[in-house]
PDB file of C-alpha atoms in Angstrom:
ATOM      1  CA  UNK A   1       0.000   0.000   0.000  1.00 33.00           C
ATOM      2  CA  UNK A   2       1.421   3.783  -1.042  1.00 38.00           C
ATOM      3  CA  UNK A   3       2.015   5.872   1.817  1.00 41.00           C
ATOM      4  CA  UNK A   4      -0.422   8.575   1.846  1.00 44.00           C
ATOM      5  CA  UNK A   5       3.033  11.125   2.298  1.00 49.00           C
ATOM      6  CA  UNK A   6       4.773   8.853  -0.192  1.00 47.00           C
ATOM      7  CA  UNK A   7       8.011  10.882  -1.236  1.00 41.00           C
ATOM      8  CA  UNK A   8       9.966  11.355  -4.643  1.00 38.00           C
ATOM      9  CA  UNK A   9      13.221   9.511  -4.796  1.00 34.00           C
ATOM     10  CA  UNK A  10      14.798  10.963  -7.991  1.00 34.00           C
ATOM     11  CA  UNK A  11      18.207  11.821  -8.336  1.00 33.00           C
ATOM     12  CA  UNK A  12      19.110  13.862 -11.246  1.00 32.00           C
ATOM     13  CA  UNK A  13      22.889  13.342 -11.697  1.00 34.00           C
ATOM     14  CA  UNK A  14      25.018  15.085  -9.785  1.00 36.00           C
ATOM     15  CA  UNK A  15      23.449  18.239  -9.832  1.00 39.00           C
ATOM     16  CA  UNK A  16      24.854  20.157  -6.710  1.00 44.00           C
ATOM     17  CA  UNK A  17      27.856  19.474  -4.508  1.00 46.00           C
ATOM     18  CA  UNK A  18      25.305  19.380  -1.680  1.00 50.00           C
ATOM     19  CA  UNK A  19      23.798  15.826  -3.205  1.00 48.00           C
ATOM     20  CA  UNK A  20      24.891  13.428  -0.584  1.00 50.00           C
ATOM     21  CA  UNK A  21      23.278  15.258   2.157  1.00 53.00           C
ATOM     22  CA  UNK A  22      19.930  15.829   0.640  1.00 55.00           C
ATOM     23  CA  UNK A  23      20.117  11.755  -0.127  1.00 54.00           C
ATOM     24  CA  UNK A  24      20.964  11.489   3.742  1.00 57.00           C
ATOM     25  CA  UNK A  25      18.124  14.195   4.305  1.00 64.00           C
ATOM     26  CA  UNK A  26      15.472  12.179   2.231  1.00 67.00           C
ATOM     27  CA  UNK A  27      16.282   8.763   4.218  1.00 73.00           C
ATOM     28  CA  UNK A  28      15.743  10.659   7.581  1.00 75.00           C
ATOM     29  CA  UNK A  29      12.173  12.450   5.399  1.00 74.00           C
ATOM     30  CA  UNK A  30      11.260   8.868   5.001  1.00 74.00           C
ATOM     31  CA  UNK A  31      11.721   7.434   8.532  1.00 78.00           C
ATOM     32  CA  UNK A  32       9.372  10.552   9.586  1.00 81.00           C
ATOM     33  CA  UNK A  33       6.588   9.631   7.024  1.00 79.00           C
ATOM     34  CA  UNK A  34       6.520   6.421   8.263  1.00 79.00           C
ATOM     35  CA  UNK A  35       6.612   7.373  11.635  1.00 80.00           C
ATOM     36  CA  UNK A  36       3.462   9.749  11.290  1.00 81.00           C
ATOM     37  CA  UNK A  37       2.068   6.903   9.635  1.00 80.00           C
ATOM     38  CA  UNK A  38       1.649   5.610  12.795  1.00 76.00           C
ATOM     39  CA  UNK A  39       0.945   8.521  14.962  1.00 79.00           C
ATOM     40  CA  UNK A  40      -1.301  10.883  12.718  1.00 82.00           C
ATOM     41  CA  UNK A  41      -4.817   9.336  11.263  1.00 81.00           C
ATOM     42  CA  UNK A  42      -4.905   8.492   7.819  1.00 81.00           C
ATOM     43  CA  UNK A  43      -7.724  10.290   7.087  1.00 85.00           C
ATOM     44  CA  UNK A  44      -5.355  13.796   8.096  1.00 86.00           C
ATOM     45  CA  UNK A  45      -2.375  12.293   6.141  1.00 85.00           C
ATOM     46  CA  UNK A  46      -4.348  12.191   3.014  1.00 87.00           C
ATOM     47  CA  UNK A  47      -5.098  15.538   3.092  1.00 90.00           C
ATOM     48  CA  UNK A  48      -1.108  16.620   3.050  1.00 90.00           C
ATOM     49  CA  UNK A  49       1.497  16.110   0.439  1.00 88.00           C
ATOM     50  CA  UNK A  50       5.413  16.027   1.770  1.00 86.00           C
ATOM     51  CA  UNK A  51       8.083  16.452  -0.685  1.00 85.00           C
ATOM     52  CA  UNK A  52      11.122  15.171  -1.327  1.00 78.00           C
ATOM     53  CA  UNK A  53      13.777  17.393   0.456  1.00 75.00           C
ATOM     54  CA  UNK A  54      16.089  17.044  -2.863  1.00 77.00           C
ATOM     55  CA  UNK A  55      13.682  19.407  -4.265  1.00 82.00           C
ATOM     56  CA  UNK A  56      15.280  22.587  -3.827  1.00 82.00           C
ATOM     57  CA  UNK A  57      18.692  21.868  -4.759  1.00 81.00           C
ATOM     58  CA  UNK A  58      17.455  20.254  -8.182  1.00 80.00           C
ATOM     59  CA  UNK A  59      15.066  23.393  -8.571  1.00 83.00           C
ATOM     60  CA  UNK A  60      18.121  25.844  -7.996  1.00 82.00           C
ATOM     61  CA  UNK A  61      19.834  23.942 -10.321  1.00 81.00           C
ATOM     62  CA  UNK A  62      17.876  23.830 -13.114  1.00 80.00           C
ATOM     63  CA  UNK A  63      16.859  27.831 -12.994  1.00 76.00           C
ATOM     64  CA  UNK A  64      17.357  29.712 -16.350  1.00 71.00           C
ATOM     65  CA  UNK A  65      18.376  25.885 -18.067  1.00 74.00           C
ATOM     66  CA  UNK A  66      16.692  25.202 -21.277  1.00 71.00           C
ATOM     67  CA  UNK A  67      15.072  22.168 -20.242  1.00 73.00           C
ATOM     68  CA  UNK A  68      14.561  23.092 -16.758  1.00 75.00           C
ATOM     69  CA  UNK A  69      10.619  22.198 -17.084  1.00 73.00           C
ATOM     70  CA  UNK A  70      10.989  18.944 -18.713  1.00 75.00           C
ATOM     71  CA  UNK A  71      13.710  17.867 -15.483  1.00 77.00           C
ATOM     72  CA  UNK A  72      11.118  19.543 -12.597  1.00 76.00           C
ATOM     73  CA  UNK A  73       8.283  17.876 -14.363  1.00 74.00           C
ATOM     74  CA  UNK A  74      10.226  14.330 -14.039  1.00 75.00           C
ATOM     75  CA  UNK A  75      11.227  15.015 -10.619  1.00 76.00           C
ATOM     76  CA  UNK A  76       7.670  16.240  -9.050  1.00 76.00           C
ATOM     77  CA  UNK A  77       5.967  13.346 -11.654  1.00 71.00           C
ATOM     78  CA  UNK A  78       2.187  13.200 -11.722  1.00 68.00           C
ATOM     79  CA  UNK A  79       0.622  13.779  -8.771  1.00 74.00           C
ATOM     80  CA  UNK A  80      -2.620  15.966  -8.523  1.00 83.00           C
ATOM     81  CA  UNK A  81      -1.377  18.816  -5.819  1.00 86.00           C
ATOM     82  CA  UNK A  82      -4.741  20.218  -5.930  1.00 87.00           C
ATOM     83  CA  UNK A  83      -6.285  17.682  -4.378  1.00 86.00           C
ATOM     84  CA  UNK A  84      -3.772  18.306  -0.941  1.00 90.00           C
ATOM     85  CA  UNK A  85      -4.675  21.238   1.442  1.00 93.00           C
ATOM     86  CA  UNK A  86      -0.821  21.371   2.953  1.00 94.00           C
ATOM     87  CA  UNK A  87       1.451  20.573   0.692  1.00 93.00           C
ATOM     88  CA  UNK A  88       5.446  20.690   2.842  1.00 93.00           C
ATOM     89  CA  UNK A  89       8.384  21.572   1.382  1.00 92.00           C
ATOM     90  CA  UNK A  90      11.605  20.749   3.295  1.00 90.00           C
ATOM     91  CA  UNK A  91      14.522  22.681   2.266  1.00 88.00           C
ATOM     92  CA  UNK A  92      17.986  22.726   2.996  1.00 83.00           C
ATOM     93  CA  UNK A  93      19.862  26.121   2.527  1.00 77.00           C
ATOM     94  CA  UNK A  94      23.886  26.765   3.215  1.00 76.00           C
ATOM     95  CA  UNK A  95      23.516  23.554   5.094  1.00 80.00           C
ATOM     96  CA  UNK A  96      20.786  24.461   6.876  1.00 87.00           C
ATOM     97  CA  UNK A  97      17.198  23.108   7.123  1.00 91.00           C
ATOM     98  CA  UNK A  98      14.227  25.634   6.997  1.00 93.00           C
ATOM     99  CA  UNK A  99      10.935  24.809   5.416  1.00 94.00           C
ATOM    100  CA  UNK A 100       8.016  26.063   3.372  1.00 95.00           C
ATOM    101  CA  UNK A 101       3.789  25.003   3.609  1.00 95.00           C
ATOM    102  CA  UNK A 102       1.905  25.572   0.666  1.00 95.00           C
ATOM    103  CA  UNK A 103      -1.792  26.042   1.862  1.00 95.00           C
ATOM    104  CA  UNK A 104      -4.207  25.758  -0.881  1.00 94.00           C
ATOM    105  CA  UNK A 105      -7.629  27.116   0.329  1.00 91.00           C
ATOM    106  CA  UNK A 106      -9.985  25.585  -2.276  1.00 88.00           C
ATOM    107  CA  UNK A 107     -10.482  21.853   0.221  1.00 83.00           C
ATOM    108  CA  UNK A 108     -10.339  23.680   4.203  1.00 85.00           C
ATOM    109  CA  UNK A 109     -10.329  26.283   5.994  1.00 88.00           C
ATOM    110  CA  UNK A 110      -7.381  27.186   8.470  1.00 89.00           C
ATOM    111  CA  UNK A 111      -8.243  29.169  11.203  1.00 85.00           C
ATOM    112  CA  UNK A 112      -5.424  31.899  11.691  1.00 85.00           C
ATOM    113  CA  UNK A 113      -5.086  32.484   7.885  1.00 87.00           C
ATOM    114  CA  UNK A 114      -7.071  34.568   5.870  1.00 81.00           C
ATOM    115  CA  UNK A 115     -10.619  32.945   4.406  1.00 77.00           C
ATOM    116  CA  UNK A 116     -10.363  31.561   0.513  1.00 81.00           C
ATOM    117  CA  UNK A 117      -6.781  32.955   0.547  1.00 91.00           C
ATOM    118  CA  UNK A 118      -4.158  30.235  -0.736  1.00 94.00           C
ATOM    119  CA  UNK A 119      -1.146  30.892   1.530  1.00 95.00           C
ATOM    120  CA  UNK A 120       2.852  29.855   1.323  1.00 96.00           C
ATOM    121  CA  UNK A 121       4.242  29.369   4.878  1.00 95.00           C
ATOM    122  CA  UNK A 122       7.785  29.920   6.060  1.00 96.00           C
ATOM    123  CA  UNK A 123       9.705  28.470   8.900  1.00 95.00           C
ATOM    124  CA  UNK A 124      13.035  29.032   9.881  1.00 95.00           C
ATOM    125  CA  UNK A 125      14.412  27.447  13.267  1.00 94.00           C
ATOM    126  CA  UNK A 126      17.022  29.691  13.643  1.00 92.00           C
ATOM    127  CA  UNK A 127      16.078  33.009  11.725  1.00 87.00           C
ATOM    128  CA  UNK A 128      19.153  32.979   9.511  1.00 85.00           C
ATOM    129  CA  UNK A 129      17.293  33.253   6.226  1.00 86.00           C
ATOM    130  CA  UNK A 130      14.593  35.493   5.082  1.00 87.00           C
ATOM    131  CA  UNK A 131      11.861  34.118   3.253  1.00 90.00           C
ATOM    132  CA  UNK A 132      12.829  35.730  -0.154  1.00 90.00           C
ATOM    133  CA  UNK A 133      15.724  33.874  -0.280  1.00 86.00           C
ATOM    134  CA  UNK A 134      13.592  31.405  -1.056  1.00 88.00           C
ATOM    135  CA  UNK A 135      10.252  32.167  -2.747  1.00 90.00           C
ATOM    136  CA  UNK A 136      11.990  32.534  -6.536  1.00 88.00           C
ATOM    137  CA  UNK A 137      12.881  28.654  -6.098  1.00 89.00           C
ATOM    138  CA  UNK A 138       9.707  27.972  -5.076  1.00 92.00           C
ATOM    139  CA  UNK A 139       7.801  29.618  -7.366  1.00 91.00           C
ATOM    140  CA  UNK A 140       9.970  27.638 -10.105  1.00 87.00           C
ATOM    141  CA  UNK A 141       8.671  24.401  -8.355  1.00 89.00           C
ATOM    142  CA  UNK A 142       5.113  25.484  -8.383  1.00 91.00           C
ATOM    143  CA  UNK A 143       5.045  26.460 -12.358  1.00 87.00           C
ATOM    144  CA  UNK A 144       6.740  22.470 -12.802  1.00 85.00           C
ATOM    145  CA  UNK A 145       3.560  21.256 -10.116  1.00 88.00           C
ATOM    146  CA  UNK A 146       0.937  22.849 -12.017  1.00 87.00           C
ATOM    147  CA  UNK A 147       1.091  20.649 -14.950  1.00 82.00           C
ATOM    148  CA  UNK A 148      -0.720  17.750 -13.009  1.00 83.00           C
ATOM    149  CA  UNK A 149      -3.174  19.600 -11.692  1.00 89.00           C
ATOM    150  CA  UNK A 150      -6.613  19.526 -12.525  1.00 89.00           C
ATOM    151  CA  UNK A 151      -8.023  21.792 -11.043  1.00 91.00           C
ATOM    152  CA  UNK A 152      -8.039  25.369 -13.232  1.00 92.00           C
ATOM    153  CA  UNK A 153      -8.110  27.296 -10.165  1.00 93.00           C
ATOM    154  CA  UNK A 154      -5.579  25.691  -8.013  1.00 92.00           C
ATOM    155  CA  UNK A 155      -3.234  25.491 -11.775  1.00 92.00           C
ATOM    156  CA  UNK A 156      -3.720  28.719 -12.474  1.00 94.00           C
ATOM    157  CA  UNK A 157      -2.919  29.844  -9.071  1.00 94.00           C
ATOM    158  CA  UNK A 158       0.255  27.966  -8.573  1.00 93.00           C
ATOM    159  CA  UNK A 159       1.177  29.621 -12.340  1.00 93.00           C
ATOM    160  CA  UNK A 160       0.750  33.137 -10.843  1.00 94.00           C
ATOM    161  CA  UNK A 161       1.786  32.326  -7.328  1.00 93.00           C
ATOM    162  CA  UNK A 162       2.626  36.457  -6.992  1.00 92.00           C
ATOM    163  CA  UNK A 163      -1.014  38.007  -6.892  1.00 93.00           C
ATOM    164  CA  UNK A 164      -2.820  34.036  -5.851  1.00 94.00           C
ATOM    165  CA  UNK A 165      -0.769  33.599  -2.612  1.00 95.00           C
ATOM    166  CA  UNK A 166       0.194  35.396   0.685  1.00 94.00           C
ATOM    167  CA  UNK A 167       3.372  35.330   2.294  1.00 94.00           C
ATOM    168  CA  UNK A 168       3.801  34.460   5.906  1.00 93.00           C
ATOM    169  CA  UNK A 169       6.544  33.683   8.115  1.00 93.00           C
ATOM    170  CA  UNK A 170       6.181  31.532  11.158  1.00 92.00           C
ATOM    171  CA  UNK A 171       7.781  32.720  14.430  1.00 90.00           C
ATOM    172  CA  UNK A 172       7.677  29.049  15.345  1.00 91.00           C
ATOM    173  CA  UNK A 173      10.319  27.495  18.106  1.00 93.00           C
ATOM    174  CA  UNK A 174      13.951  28.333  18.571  1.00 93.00           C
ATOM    175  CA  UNK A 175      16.502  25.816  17.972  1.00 92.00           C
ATOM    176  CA  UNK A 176      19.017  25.530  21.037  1.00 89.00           C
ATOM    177  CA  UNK A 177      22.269  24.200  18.954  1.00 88.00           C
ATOM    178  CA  UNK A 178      23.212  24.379  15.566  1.00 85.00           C
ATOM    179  CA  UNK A 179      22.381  20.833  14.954  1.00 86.00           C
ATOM    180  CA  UNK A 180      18.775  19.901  15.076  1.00 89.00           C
ATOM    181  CA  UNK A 181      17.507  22.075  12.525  1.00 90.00           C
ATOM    182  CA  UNK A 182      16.567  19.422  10.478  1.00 89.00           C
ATOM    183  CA  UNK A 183      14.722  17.947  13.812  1.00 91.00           C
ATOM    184  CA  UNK A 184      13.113  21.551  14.745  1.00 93.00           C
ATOM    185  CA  UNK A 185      11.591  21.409  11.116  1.00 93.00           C
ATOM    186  CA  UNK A 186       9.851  17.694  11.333  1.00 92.00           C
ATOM    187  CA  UNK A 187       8.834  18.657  14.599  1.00 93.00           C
ATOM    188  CA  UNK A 188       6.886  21.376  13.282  1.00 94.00           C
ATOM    189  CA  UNK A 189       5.728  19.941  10.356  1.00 93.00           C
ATOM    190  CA  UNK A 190       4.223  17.856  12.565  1.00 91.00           C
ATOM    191  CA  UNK A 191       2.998  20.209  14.484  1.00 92.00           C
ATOM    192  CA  UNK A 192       1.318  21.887  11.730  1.00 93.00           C
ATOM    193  CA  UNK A 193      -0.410  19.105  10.201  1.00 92.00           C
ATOM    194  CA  UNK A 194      -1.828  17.497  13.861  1.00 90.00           C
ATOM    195  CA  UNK A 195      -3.223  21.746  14.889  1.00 90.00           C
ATOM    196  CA  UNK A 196      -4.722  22.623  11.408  1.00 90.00           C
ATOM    197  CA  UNK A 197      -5.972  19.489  10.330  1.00 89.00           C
ATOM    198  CA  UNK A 198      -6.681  16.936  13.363  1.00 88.00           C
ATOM    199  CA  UNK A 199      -7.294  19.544  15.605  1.00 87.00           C
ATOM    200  CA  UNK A 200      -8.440  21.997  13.866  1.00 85.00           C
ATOM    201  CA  UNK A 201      -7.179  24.891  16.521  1.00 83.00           C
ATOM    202  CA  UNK A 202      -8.077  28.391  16.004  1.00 80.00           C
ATOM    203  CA  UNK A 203      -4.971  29.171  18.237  1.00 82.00           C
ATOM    204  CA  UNK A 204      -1.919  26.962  16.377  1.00 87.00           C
ATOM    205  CA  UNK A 205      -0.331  30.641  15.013  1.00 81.00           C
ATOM    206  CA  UNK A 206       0.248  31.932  18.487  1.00 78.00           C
ATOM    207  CA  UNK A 207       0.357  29.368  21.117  1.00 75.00           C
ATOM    208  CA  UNK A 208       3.350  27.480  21.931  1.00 83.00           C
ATOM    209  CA  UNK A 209       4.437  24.682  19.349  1.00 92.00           C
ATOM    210  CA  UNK A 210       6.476  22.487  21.580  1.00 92.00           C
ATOM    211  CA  UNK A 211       9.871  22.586  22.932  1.00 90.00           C
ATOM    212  CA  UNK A 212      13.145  20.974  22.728  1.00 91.00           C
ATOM    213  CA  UNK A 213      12.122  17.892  25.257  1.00 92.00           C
ATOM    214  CA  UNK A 214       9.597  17.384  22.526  1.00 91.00           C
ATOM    215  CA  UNK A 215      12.205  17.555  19.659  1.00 91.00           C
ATOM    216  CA  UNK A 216      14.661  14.919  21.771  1.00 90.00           C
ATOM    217  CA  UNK A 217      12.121  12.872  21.747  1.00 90.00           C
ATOM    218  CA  UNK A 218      11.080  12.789  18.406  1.00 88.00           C
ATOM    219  CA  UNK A 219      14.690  12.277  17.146  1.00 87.00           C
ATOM    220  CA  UNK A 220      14.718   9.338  19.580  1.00 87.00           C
ATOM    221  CA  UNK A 221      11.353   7.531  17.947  1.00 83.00           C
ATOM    222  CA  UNK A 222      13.261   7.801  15.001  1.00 81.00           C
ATOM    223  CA  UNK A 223      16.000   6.211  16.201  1.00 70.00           C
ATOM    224  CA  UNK A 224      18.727   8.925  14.991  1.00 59.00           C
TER     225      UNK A 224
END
């Protein structure tokens, strides 16, 4: 049986000096999925899409490349995004995780966001980046994601992601070390997922996420 957060496991050549640790980063990505598997209901899970953490360095790469569509379109395959209300995107950046949340409006509400207003999410552990560092990438990503959609709404959004989405950044948790970024960033993911979609809170945007007894603990379940 597919995992409802099944990820992409395509590796473009040797695209970016950075390629061994995005492999190591999608083997960790995949020992999460499984583990929410078991700790999230499947009816939640199938309402969120998690990508492959490879995506940004083979979306960097590819920018101004003649056949940068045809590669993105390989490497995100597919899948119907429109159907997902949370779609994650994992990114490592100068070695250092962060990560973005598409939230498509057209499927649920999410209280703390504005109504019918598709939103891309930004969280950075440790506030080095700013979220325009990353939002040309992105956008690249979502132009290559539109051609599976079905939707003309949600495809024609994520083609003119400048005037059909609003920015946000998280002030989520604080890392305490410059090591568990990549752990800080599940942990919220998680986080996300379980307060918009299980529990539907109306106060996941200001309320405390969890804290770094929370984030031990998740990098022990998974064993790392």
């Amino acid at each position: 049986m597919k995992s409802a957060l099944q990820l992409r496991h395509v590796v473009i050549g040797p695209c970016t000096d950075s390629l061994h640790m995005c492999l190591s980063s999608t083997r960790t990505m995949n020992l999460f999925a499984m583990w929410m598997e078991y700790t999230l209901g499947s009816d939640v899970l199938m309402q969120v899409m998690l990508v492959d953490s490879m995506w940004y360095s083979i979306v960097d790469a590819t920018l101004g490349k003649q056949d940068s569509m045809w590669v993105l379109h390989n490497f995100f395959g597919e899948r119907d995004f429109g159907e997902c209300v949370l779609i994650f995107f994992p990114i490592i950046y100068r070695e250092h995780w962060t990560c973005c949340v598409m939230y498509l409006a057209t499927h649920a509400k999410i209280a703390g966001l504005r109504r019918r207003k598709n939103h891309i999410l930004y969280y950075d552990p440790l506030g080095w980046t700013t979220m325009m560092d990353i939002v040309p990438v992105l956008h690249s990503a979502m132009e290559a994601m539109a051609q599976g959609v079905k939707a003309h709404d949600v495809q024609y959004a994520l083609l003119e992601p400048a005037t059909k989405f609003e920015l946000k950044v998280l002030k989520g948790p604080i890392q305490r070390n410059a090591i568990d970024c990549g752990f800080y960033v599940m942990a919220a993911i998680r986080y996300i997922i379980q307060s918009c979609l299980q529990e539907k809170s109306k106060s996941w945007v200001k309320k405390t996420w969890f804290i770094h007894d929370d984030v031990l603990a998740l990098r022990q379940s998974l064993h790392i």
